[in-house]
Coordinates of C-alpha atoms in Angstrom, one line a residue:
Chain A
M1 CA -18.0 16.9 71.2
S2 CA -17.5 20.3 69.8
E3 CA -18.7 21.0 66.3
T4 CA -17.7 23.9 64.3
P5 CA -20.9 25.8 63.5
V6 CA -21.6 26.2 59.9
S7 CA -21.3 29.8 58.9
W8 CA -24.5 30.8 57.1
A9 CA -22.7 33.7 55.5
T10 CA -20.3 31.4 53.7
R11 CA -23.2 29.5 52.3
R12 CA -24.8 32.7 51.0
Q13 CA -21.6 33.6 49.3
H14 CA -21.6 30.3 47.6
R15 CA -25.1 31.0 46.4
R16 CA -24.1 34.4 45.1
H17 CA -21.3 32.8 43.2
E18 CA -23.8 30.4 41.7
T19 CA -26.1 33.3 40.7
L20 CA -23.3 35.1 39.1
I21 CA -22.4 32.0 37.0
Q22 CA -26.0 31.5 36.1
W23 CA -26.3 35.1 34.8
A24 CA -23.0 34.9 32.9
L25 CA -24.2 31.7 31.2
F26 CA -27.6 33.3 30.5
F27 CA -25.8 36.2 28.9
C28 CA -23.9 33.9 26.6
A29 CA -27.0 32.2 25.5
A30 CA -28.9 35.5 25.1
L31 CA -26.1 37.0 23.0
S32 CA -26.6 34.6 20.1
V33 CA -30.4 35.1 20.3
L34 CA -30.0 38.9 20.4
T35 CA -27.5 38.8 17.5
T36 CA -30.0 36.8 15.4
A37 CA -32.8 39.2 16.3
A38 CA -30.6 42.2 15.4
I39 CA -29.6 40.8 12.1
I40 CA -33.3 40.1 11.2
L41 CA -34.1 43.6 12.3
V42 CA -31.4 45.2 10.1
L43 CA -32.4 43.1 7.1
L44 CA -36.1 44.0 7.5
S45 CA -35.6 47.7 8.2
N46 CA -33.6 48.1 5.0
A47 CA -35.5 45.8 2.7
V48 CA -39.2 46.0 3.8
Y49 CA -39.8 49.1 5.8
A50 CA -37.4 51.8 6.7
P51 CA -38.0 54.2 9.6
G52 CA -37.5 58.0 9.1
D53 CA -36.7 59.5 5.7
K54 CA -34.9 56.4 4.3
T55 CA -36.7 54.3 1.7
A56 CA -36.6 50.6 2.0
F57 CA -35.9 48.4 -1.1
F58 CA -39.4 47.0 -1.5
E59 CA -40.8 50.5 -1.3
K60 CA -39.1 51.2 -4.6
V61 CA -39.1 47.8 -6.3
S62 CA -42.1 45.6 -6.2
L63 CA -41.9 42.2 -4.6
W64 CA -43.4 40.8 -7.7
E65 CA -40.6 42.1 -9.9
F66 CA -38.1 40.8 -7.4
L67 CA -39.5 37.3 -7.3
T68 CA -40.3 36.8 -10.9
G69 CA -37.8 38.9 -12.9
T70 CA -35.0 37.2 -14.8
H71 CA -32.7 40.1 -15.1
W72 CA -30.5 41.5 -12.4
K73 CA -28.9 44.8 -13.3
P74 CA -28.7 46.9 -10.2
S75 CA -28.4 50.6 -11.2
D76 CA -29.6 53.8 -9.8
G77 CA -31.0 55.0 -13.1
P78 CA -34.3 54.0 -14.7
G79 CA -32.6 51.0 -16.3
G80 CA -32.2 49.1 -13.0
K81 CA -33.6 45.6 -13.0
Y82 CA -34.0 43.6 -9.9
G83 CA -35.2 40.1 -10.7
I84 CA -33.7 37.6 -8.3
W85 CA -33.6 34.6 -10.7
P86 CA -30.1 35.0 -12.1
L87 CA -28.7 35.1 -8.5
L88 CA -30.9 32.1 -7.6
S89 CA -29.8 30.0 -10.6
G90 CA -26.1 30.9 -9.9
T91 CA -26.5 29.9 -6.2
F92 CA -28.2 26.7 -6.8
L93 CA -26.0 25.7 -9.8
V94 CA -22.9 26.0 -7.6
A95 CA -24.7 24.3 -4.6
I96 CA -25.8 21.4 -6.8
V97 CA -22.4 20.8 -8.3
A98 CA -21.0 21.1 -4.7
A99 CA -23.5 18.4 -3.6
A100 CA -22.6 16.1 -6.5
V101 CA -19.0 16.3 -5.3
S102 CA -19.3 16.3 -1.6
I103 CA -22.1 13.7 -1.0
P104 CA -20.3 10.7 -2.5
A105 CA -16.9 11.9 -1.2
G106 CA -18.2 12.7 2.3
L107 CA -20.3 9.6 2.7
G108 CA -17.6 7.4 1.3
A109 CA -15.0 8.9 3.7
A110 CA -17.5 8.4 6.6
I111 CA -18.1 4.8 5.8
Y112 CA -14.4 4.2 5.3
M113 CA -13.5 5.7 8.6
S114 CA -16.1 3.9 10.6
E115 CA -16.4 0.5 8.9
Y116 CA -13.1 -0.1 7.1
A117 CA -10.2 1.9 8.6
N118 CA -8.2 0.4 11.5
P119 CA -7.7 2.8 14.5
K120 CA -4.3 3.8 13.1
E121 CA -5.6 5.0 9.8
R122 CA -8.5 6.8 11.5
E123 CA -5.9 8.6 13.6
W124 CA -4.5 10.4 10.6
I125 CA -7.5 10.6 8.3
K126 CA -9.6 12.7 10.7
P127 CA -6.9 15.4 11.3
V128 CA -6.3 15.6 7.5
L129 CA -10.0 16.2 6.9
E130 CA -10.0 18.8 9.7
V131 CA -7.1 20.6 8.0
L132 CA -9.1 20.6 4.8
A133 CA -12.0 22.2 6.7
G134 CA -9.6 24.8 8.1
I135 CA -8.3 26.2 4.8
P136 CA -9.6 29.7 4.2
S137 CA -12.3 30.0 1.6
V138 CA -10.2 32.6 -0.4
V139 CA -7.5 30.0 -1.0
F140 CA -10.1 27.6 -2.4
G141 CA -11.3 30.4 -4.7
F142 CA -7.8 30.9 -6.2
F143 CA -7.3 27.1 -6.3
A144 CA -10.4 26.9 -8.5
L145 CA -9.4 29.9 -10.7
K146 CA -5.7 29.1 -11.1
F147 CA -5.7 25.3 -11.0
I148 CA -9.0 23.6 -11.4
T149 CA -10.3 25.6 -14.4
P150 CA -7.1 26.0 -16.4
V151 CA -5.3 22.8 -15.6
V152 CA -8.1 20.3 -15.0
L153 CA -11.3 21.5 -16.6
K154 CA -10.1 23.4 -19.7
P155 CA -8.1 20.5 -21.3
L156 CA -10.9 18.1 -20.3
F157 CA -13.6 20.1 -22.0
Q158 CA -11.4 21.0 -25.0
F159 CA -11.0 17.2 -25.4
L160 CA -14.8 16.9 -25.3
G161 CA -15.2 19.7 -27.8
A162 CA -16.7 22.3 -25.4
D163 CA -15.5 25.6 -24.2
I164 CA -15.3 26.6 -20.6
A165 CA -15.1 30.2 -19.4
V166 CA -12.4 31.5 -17.2
F167 CA -15.0 32.2 -14.6
N168 CA -17.4 29.3 -14.4
S169 CA -19.8 27.8 -11.8
L170 CA -18.5 24.3 -12.3
S171 CA -15.1 25.1 -10.8
A172 CA -16.8 27.1 -8.1
G173 CA -19.1 24.1 -7.3
I174 CA -16.2 21.7 -7.2
V175 CA -14.2 23.7 -4.7
V176 CA -17.2 24.3 -2.5
G177 CA -17.9 20.6 -2.7
I178 CA -14.4 19.9 -1.5
M179 CA -14.9 22.5 1.3
V180 CA -18.1 20.9 2.6
T181 CA -16.8 17.3 2.3
P182 CA -15.3 17.3 5.8
L183 CA -18.6 18.5 7.2
I184 CA -20.5 15.6 5.7
A185 CA -17.8 13.1 6.5
S186 CA -17.6 14.2 10.1
L187 CA -21.3 14.5 10.8
S188 CA -22.1 11.2 8.9
E189 CA -19.3 9.3 10.7
D190 CA -20.8 10.3 14.0
V191 CA -24.2 9.0 13.2
I192 CA -22.8 5.9 11.5
R193 CA -20.7 5.1 14.5
S194 CA -23.7 5.4 16.8
V195 CA -25.4 2.5 15.0
P196 CA -25.1 -0.3 17.7
R197 CA -22.4 -2.8 17.3
S198 CA -24.9 -5.6 17.9
L199 CA -26.6 -4.7 14.6
R200 CA -23.3 -5.1 12.8
E201 CA -22.5 -8.4 14.5
A202 CA -26.0 -9.7 13.6
A203 CA -25.3 -8.8 9.9
Y204 CA -21.9 -10.4 9.9
A205 CA -23.4 -13.5 11.5
L206 CA -25.7 -13.8 8.5
G207 CA -22.8 -14.1 6.2
S208 CA -22.5 -10.5 5.1
T209 CA -19.4 -9.0 3.6
R210 CA -18.1 -5.7 5.0
F211 CA -19.8 -3.9 2.1
D212 CA -23.1 -5.6 2.8
V213 CA -22.9 -4.6 6.4
S214 CA -22.1 -1.0 5.5
A215 CA -24.5 -0.5 2.6
K216 CA -27.4 -2.6 3.6
V217 CA -27.5 -2.3 7.4
V218 CA -25.4 0.5 8.8
V219 CA -26.2 3.2 6.3
P220 CA -29.9 2.6 6.2
A221 CA -29.9 2.5 10.0
A222 CA -28.2 5.9 10.1
L223 CA -30.0 7.4 7.2
S224 CA -31.8 10.2 9.0
G225 CA -28.6 11.6 10.3
I226 CA -26.8 11.2 7.0
L227 CA -29.6 13.0 5.1
A228 CA -29.5 15.8 7.7
S229 CA -25.7 16.1 7.2
F230 CA -26.3 16.4 3.4
L231 CA -28.8 19.2 4.0
L232 CA -26.6 21.1 6.4
A233 CA -23.7 20.9 3.9
F234 CA -26.1 22.1 1.2
S235 CA -27.1 25.1 3.2
R236 CA -23.4 25.8 3.9
A237 CA -22.7 25.5 0.2
I238 CA -25.5 28.0 -0.6
G239 CA -24.0 30.4 2.0
E240 CA -20.4 30.1 0.8
T241 CA -19.1 33.4 -0.5
M242 CA -15.5 34.1 -1.2
A243 CA -14.5 31.0 -3.1
V244 CA -17.5 31.3 -5.3
A245 CA -17.1 35.0 -5.9
I246 CA -13.6 34.4 -7.1
A247 CA -14.2 31.2 -9.2
A248 CA -17.5 32.0 -10.7
G249 CA -17.0 35.6 -11.4
G250 CA -19.5 38.5 -10.9
N251 CA -21.8 38.4 -13.9
P252 CA -25.4 37.7 -13.0
V253 CA -26.7 35.6 -15.9
F254 CA -29.8 33.5 -15.8
T255 CA -28.4 30.2 -16.9
L256 CA -28.1 26.6 -15.9
N257 CA -24.9 26.1 -17.9
P258 CA -22.1 25.3 -15.4
L259 CA -19.4 26.1 -18.0
R260 CA -20.3 29.8 -17.9
G261 CA -19.8 32.4 -15.2
A262 CA -22.5 33.2 -12.7
Q263 CA -23.1 35.4 -9.7
T264 CA -24.5 33.9 -6.5
M265 CA -26.6 35.7 -3.9
T266 CA -23.6 35.9 -1.5
G267 CA -21.3 37.0 -4.4
F268 CA -23.6 39.9 -5.2
M269 CA -23.8 40.9 -1.5
V270 CA -20.0 41.2 -1.3
H271 CA -20.0 43.1 -4.5
A272 CA -22.7 45.5 -3.4
S273 CA -21.4 46.2 0.1
T274 CA -17.9 47.0 -1.3
G275 CA -19.1 48.8 -4.4
D276 CA -19.1 52.5 -4.9
S277 CA -22.8 53.2 -5.0
A278 CA -24.3 55.4 -2.3
A279 CA -25.3 53.9 1.0
D280 CA -29.0 54.5 0.5
S281 CA -29.1 53.9 -3.2
I282 CA -31.3 51.1 -4.6
P283 CA -28.4 48.9 -5.6
R284 CA -27.1 49.0 -2.1
M285 CA -30.5 48.4 -0.5
S286 CA -31.1 45.4 -2.8
M287 CA -28.4 43.7 -0.9
Y288 CA -30.7 43.4 2.1
A289 CA -33.5 41.9 0.0
V290 CA -31.1 39.3 -1.3
G291 CA -29.9 38.8 2.3
I292 CA -33.4 38.0 3.4
T293 CA -34.0 35.6 0.5
L294 CA -30.8 33.8 1.5
F295 CA -31.7 33.7 5.1
V296 CA -35.2 32.3 4.4
I297 CA -33.7 29.6 2.0
T298 CA -31.1 28.4 4.5
L299 CA -33.6 28.5 7.3
I300 CA -36.0 26.3 5.4
I301 CA -33.3 23.8 4.6
N302 CA -32.2 23.7 8.2
L303 CA -35.7 23.2 9.4
I304 CA -36.2 20.4 6.9
S305 CA -33.0 18.7 8.1
G306 CA -34.1 19.0 11.7
W307 CA -37.5 17.5 10.8
I308 CA -35.9 14.6 9.0
L309 CA -33.7 13.9 12.0
R310 CA -36.7 13.8 14.3
R311 CA -39.0 12.0 12.0
Y312 CA -36.8 9.2 10.8
R313 CA -34.6 8.6 13.8
E314 CA -34.5 4.9 14.6
V315 CA -34.7 4.3 18.3
Y316 CA -32.4 1.7 19.7
Q317 CA -32.6 0.2 23.2
Chain B
M1 CA -17.5 -41.7 42.5
P2 CA -20.9 -42.5 43.8
A3 CA -23.9 -41.1 42.0
I4 CA -25.3 -38.0 43.5
T5 CA -29.0 -38.6 44.1
S6 CA -30.3 -35.2 44.8
A7 CA -27.9 -33.0 42.9
M8 CA -30.9 -31.0 41.7
S9 CA -34.4 -31.9 40.7
V10 CA -34.2 -32.1 36.9
P11 CA -37.2 -30.6 35.2
P12 CA -38.8 -32.5 32.3
S13 CA -37.2 -31.8 28.9
V14 CA -38.9 -30.1 26.1
P15 CA -40.3 -32.4 23.4
G16 CA -37.7 -33.7 21.0
V17 CA -34.8 -33.7 23.3
D18 CA -33.3 -37.0 24.5
R19 CA -31.1 -36.2 27.5
N20 CA -29.5 -39.6 27.7
L21 CA -28.2 -39.4 24.1
D22 CA -25.1 -41.5 23.6
T23 CA -23.1 -38.8 22.0
S24 CA -20.2 -41.1 21.1
R25 CA -22.4 -43.0 18.6
H26 CA -23.3 -39.8 16.7
A27 CA -21.6 -38.3 13.7
S28 CA -20.0 -35.0 14.8
A29 CA -21.1 -31.6 13.4
I30 CA -18.4 -29.8 15.3
D31 CA -15.2 -31.3 16.5
V32 CA -12.9 -29.0 18.5
R33 CA -9.4 -30.2 19.4
N34 CA -7.0 -28.5 21.8
M35 CA -8.3 -25.0 21.2
N36 CA -6.6 -22.1 22.9
F37 CA -7.9 -18.5 22.5
Y38 CA -6.3 -15.2 23.4
Y39 CA -7.3 -11.6 23.6
G40 CA -4.0 -9.9 23.1
E41 CA -1.7 -11.5 25.7
H42 CA -4.6 -12.6 27.8
Q43 CA -5.5 -16.3 27.4
V44 CA -9.2 -16.9 27.7
L45 CA -9.6 -20.5 26.6
F46 CA -7.3 -23.3 27.6
D47 CA -7.0 -26.5 25.6
I48 CA -10.7 -27.1 24.8
S49 CA -11.6 -30.3 23.1
L50 CA -15.3 -30.9 22.5
M51 CA -17.4 -32.9 20.1
V52 CA -20.9 -31.7 19.1
P53 CA -23.1 -34.4 17.7
E54 CA -25.2 -33.7 14.6
R55 CA -28.9 -32.7 15.0
S56 CA -28.7 -32.3 18.7
V57 CA -28.5 -29.5 21.3
T58 CA -25.4 -28.9 23.3
A59 CA -25.7 -26.5 26.2
L60 CA -22.6 -24.6 27.4
I61 CA -22.9 -23.6 31.1
G62 CA -20.6 -22.0 33.6
P63 CA -20.2 -18.8 35.6
S64 CA -19.8 -15.4 34.0
G65 CA -16.4 -14.9 32.4
C66 CA -15.7 -18.6 32.1
G67 CA -15.2 -18.3 28.4
K68 CA -18.3 -20.1 27.1
S69 CA -19.5 -17.1 25.0
T70 CA -16.0 -16.7 23.6
F71 CA -15.9 -20.4 22.7
L72 CA -19.3 -20.1 21.0
R73 CA -18.1 -17.2 19.0
T74 CA -15.0 -19.1 17.8
L75 CA -17.3 -21.6 16.1
N76 CA -18.3 -19.1 13.3
R77 CA -15.2 -17.0 13.7
M78 CA -17.2 -14.0 15.1
N79 CA -14.1 -13.3 17.2
D80 CA -12.3 -12.2 14.0
L81 CA -14.2 -8.9 14.5
V82 CA -12.3 -8.4 17.8
E83 CA -9.0 -6.6 17.3
G84 CA -6.1 -8.5 18.7
S85 CA -7.7 -11.9 19.1
R86 CA -6.0 -15.1 18.1
S87 CA -6.4 -18.8 18.6
T88 CA -4.6 -22.1 18.1
G89 CA -5.9 -25.6 17.7
V90 CA -8.3 -27.3 15.4
C91 CA -12.0 -26.8 14.9
L92 CA -13.6 -29.2 12.4
V93 CA -17.0 -28.2 11.2
E94 CA -18.3 -31.0 9.1
G95 CA -14.8 -32.2 8.5
Q96 CA -13.2 -28.8 7.5
N97 CA -10.9 -27.0 9.9
I98 CA -12.5 -23.5 10.2
M99 CA -9.5 -22.1 12.1
D100 CA -7.6 -22.2 8.8
P101 CA -6.9 -18.5 7.8
A102 CA -7.9 -19.4 4.3
V103 CA -11.5 -20.2 5.3
D104 CA -14.0 -17.8 3.8
V105 CA -15.8 -16.5 6.9
V106 CA -18.7 -15.1 4.9
L107 CA -19.5 -18.6 3.6
L108 CA -18.8 -20.2 7.0
R109 CA -21.3 -17.8 8.7
K110 CA -24.0 -18.8 6.3
H111 CA -23.4 -22.4 7.3
V112 CA -23.0 -21.7 11.0
G113 CA -25.7 -19.1 12.0
M114 CA -25.9 -17.2 15.3
V115 CA -28.6 -15.8 17.5
F116 CA -27.6 -13.2 20.1
Q117 CA -28.7 -12.4 23.6
K118 CA -30.1 -9.1 22.6
S119 CA -32.6 -9.3 19.7
T120 CA -31.2 -7.3 16.9
P121 CA -33.8 -6.8 14.2
F122 CA -32.6 -4.5 11.4
P123 CA -34.6 -1.3 11.1
K124 CA -36.4 -2.7 8.1
S125 CA -39.7 -4.5 7.6
I126 CA -40.3 -8.0 9.0
F127 CA -40.2 -9.4 5.5
E128 CA -36.9 -7.6 4.7
N129 CA -35.3 -8.8 7.9
V130 CA -35.9 -12.5 7.1
A131 CA -35.0 -11.9 3.4
Y132 CA -31.8 -10.2 4.3
G133 CA -29.5 -13.3 4.3
P134 CA -30.8 -14.7 0.9
R135 CA -30.6 -11.2 -0.6
V136 CA -26.9 -10.8 0.3
S137 CA -26.4 -14.2 -1.1
G138 CA -27.8 -12.9 -4.4
E139 CA -31.4 -14.2 -4.4
K140 CA -33.5 -11.6 -6.2
N141 CA -36.6 -13.6 -7.2
R142 CA -39.5 -12.1 -5.2
A143 CA -41.5 -15.4 -5.3
V144 CA -38.6 -17.5 -4.0
L145 CA -38.0 -14.9 -1.3
A146 CA -41.6 -14.9 -0.3
D147 CA -41.7 -18.7 0.0
L148 CA -38.5 -18.7 2.0
V149 CA -39.7 -15.9 4.4
E150 CA -42.9 -17.8 5.0
S151 CA -41.3 -21.2 5.7
C152 CA -38.6 -19.6 8.0
L153 CA -41.2 -17.7 9.9
R154 CA -43.3 -20.9 10.3
K155 CA -40.2 -22.8 11.5
A156 CA -39.6 -20.0 14.0
A157 CA -43.2 -20.2 15.2
L158 CA -43.9 -16.6 14.3
W159 CA -45.8 -16.8 11.0
D160 CA -49.3 -16.7 12.5
E161 CA -48.5 -13.6 14.5
V162 CA -47.0 -11.6 11.7
K163 CA -48.4 -12.9 8.5
D164 CA -50.8 -9.9 8.1
R165 CA -48.1 -7.3 8.7
L166 CA -45.0 -8.5 7.0
N167 CA -44.3 -5.1 5.6
T168 CA -44.4 -3.3 8.9
S169 CA -41.3 -2.4 10.8
A170 CA -39.7 -5.2 12.8
M171 CA -38.8 -2.7 15.5
A172 CA -42.5 -2.7 16.6
L173 CA -42.5 -6.4 17.6
S174 CA -42.3 -7.5 21.2
G175 CA -39.0 -8.7 22.6
G176 CA -40.0 -12.4 22.3
Q177 CA -41.3 -11.9 18.8
Q178 CA -38.1 -10.0 17.8
Q179 CA -36.0 -12.9 19.1
R180 CA -38.0 -15.4 17.1
L181 CA -37.7 -13.1 14.1
C182 CA -33.9 -13.2 14.6
I183 CA -34.1 -17.0 14.6
A184 CA -36.2 -17.0 11.4
R185 CA -33.6 -14.6 9.9
T186 CA -30.8 -17.0 10.8
L187 CA -32.8 -20.0 9.3
A188 CA -33.2 -18.1 6.1
T189 CA -29.5 -18.4 5.3
N190 CA -30.1 -22.2 5.3
P191 CA -27.5 -23.0 8.0
R192 CA -26.6 -26.5 9.3
I193 CA -25.6 -25.3 12.7
I194 CA -27.1 -22.6 14.9
L195 CA -25.2 -21.0 17.7
M196 CA -27.3 -19.3 20.4
D197 CA -25.8 -16.9 22.9
E198 CA -28.3 -16.7 25.8
P199 CA -31.2 -16.3 23.4
A200 CA -33.8 -16.1 26.1
S201 CA -32.1 -14.3 28.9
A202 CA -33.8 -11.0 28.1
L203 CA -37.3 -12.5 27.7
D204 CA -40.3 -13.0 29.9
P205 CA -41.2 -16.6 31.0
A206 CA -43.8 -17.2 28.4
S207 CA -41.5 -16.1 25.6
T208 CA -38.7 -18.1 27.1
D209 CA -41.0 -21.1 27.0
R210 CA -41.7 -20.6 23.3
I211 CA -38.0 -20.3 22.5
E212 CA -37.2 -23.5 24.4
N213 CA -39.9 -25.5 22.7
L214 CA -38.7 -24.0 19.4
I215 CA -35.2 -25.3 20.1
G216 CA -36.7 -28.8 20.7
E217 CA -38.3 -28.6 17.3
L218 CA -35.4 -27.2 15.4
C219 CA -32.9 -29.8 16.6
A220 CA -34.6 -32.4 14.4
N221 CA -33.0 -30.7 11.5
Y222 CA -30.2 -28.4 12.8
T223 CA -27.3 -28.8 15.2
I224 CA -27.6 -26.3 18.0
V225 CA -25.1 -25.0 20.5
I226 CA -26.6 -22.8 23.2
V227 CA -24.9 -20.7 25.9
T228 CA -27.1 -20.2 28.9
H229 CA -26.9 -18.9 32.4
N230 CA -30.1 -20.6 33.3
M231 CA -29.4 -24.1 34.6
Q232 CA -33.0 -25.2 34.3
Q233 CA -33.0 -24.1 30.7
A234 CA -29.9 -26.1 30.0
S235 CA -31.4 -29.2 31.5
R236 CA -34.7 -28.8 29.6
V237 CA -33.4 -28.2 26.1
S238 CA -30.1 -30.0 25.7
H239 CA -28.9 -33.5 24.8
Q240 CA -25.4 -32.7 25.9
T241 CA -24.1 -30.3 28.5
A242 CA -20.6 -28.8 28.8
F243 CA -19.5 -27.1 31.9
F244 CA -16.9 -24.4 31.5
F245 CA -14.9 -22.9 34.4
K246 CA -12.1 -20.3 34.2
G247 CA -11.5 -20.9 30.5
R248 CA -11.3 -24.7 30.8
L249 CA -13.8 -27.3 29.8
V250 CA -14.3 -29.1 33.1
E251 CA -16.8 -31.7 32.0
V252 CA -19.0 -32.7 29.1
G253 CA -21.6 -35.5 28.9
P254 CA -25.2 -36.4 28.3
T255 CA -27.4 -33.7 30.0
M256 CA -29.1 -36.2 32.3
K257 CA -25.7 -37.4 33.6
I258 CA -24.3 -33.9 34.1
F259 CA -27.3 -32.9 36.1
T260 CA -27.7 -36.0 38.2
S261 CA -24.3 -37.6 38.5
P262 CA -21.5 -35.3 37.4
S263 CA -18.0 -36.8 37.6
E264 CA -16.3 -33.6 38.7
K265 CA -16.7 -31.9 42.1
Q266 CA -16.7 -28.5 40.5
T267 CA -19.6 -29.4 38.2
E268 CA -21.6 -30.7 41.1
D269 CA -20.9 -27.5 43.1
Y270 CA -21.9 -25.3 40.2
I271 CA -25.2 -27.1 39.3
T272 CA -26.3 -27.3 42.9
G273 CA -25.7 -23.6 43.3
R274 CA -22.8 -23.7 45.7
F275 CA -21.0 -21.1 43.6
G276 CA -21.4 -19.2 40.4

């Protein structure tokens, strides 16, 4: 019986192939880590400590003024004020309105899709939601400015006897809420669906209505994932830029009145990076300090959501 | 047909179960007539007629895929949850035809409870698990709920083991305890009939023993229908045994008769382990 001898060389070639793939994949993974590291480096080198003859933001403005000041008036002259609070209030005002819109809508959509909809309905609801998620942010901005404010909100608040500005954080929050609704719906639906069927059957067998099953068994069982989806959506709402910059305007006022205009952290950053101040001027450098603040806030929110996921996950056999 | 003398050695029954019960003299809790059941185009049950006497245990036995679980699930309309299922025939539960589309399945399922093969405690406390049924029925009074939880846990022989930790998670209980908790939870909706789908098949022998004795106690007040793969179990806990094969009810009769002198050859082959 003759047996073709295995060529050792071929085998090594296979191995080389493997090694190549391994390196390519490693490069892909490393790329995102490197990018993150580079971003942090750029932020820090402009905000905290600048090498060479450049001066970093916090070398000119004290951290204390930045964290406690309630006026944000970037200017090269002596009148420049760099208190982060107006930007923080604008950001959180928009994000909270967005949460108030997207949490009920997103969770409701998720429950409907997983507990109520038949497969045919699900077939078209999901793509529609994905289309919503694919609309560019600028379009939402103009939708807020040209439709939601003048057509919906203005008559409504006139009827209530209040006045709403052309640029206002309410309309910005509403469109951001609409934008992040698909995110909540899709993430929550995934966790809701992963609740074992046996749990639903047990609830039905105890004489539950569909609503009992959804609200008292399925949602509580999936709560950790649902909360995590809320937080992820919240951190996206905080980071949302274009729609907010267009709808809420660019006036940094320290206010919690959603009927007035506001500037958010991201809105200011766009403004600063496209403005006409010199590249190493304080107004331009302040952008990096705001960037770090934003980065830290979203990082904290994402860490909390990860912690909730791990801490409150129910383990099913 | 001559009596089969050594069909199998029948083990002693659990206390409270009379295996020679003359079922024809009992009022019926469930009376199924000519039931057919389909998943889509596929017929699963063929012309089933079966009477379940009040306050007794009926065991459904048969090889996997014979339709006994499907049949059990028609008795509280759990199959409604399966897309594309339909059925014909009549199923009288205490005189009312539950196959009627107008029947309120939510009310029906409070009346006809169900315990599943896999224990399915909700991710809530032990107390909240048992209180679930009464709560969805609208009971809010904490004292009433507390009394009910205690009495149901006692009936399910679980009270002494959990009375000091009612507010801890039910997920931390052992498999056998979880299953008794599920029985307590079912009792809390105050059913008349309890359906059990292989309630002990995932449990160790000691826990199985407890469940079997519990069935013997419960049948003084409740009508029980149990699906089991374990022939010994069927013979220990039931008054009446029904043998299903390929979607048909081959034979039904007092448990002692089915296990010692079945009328049908197929039944004899199955219980003596010649197939299945």
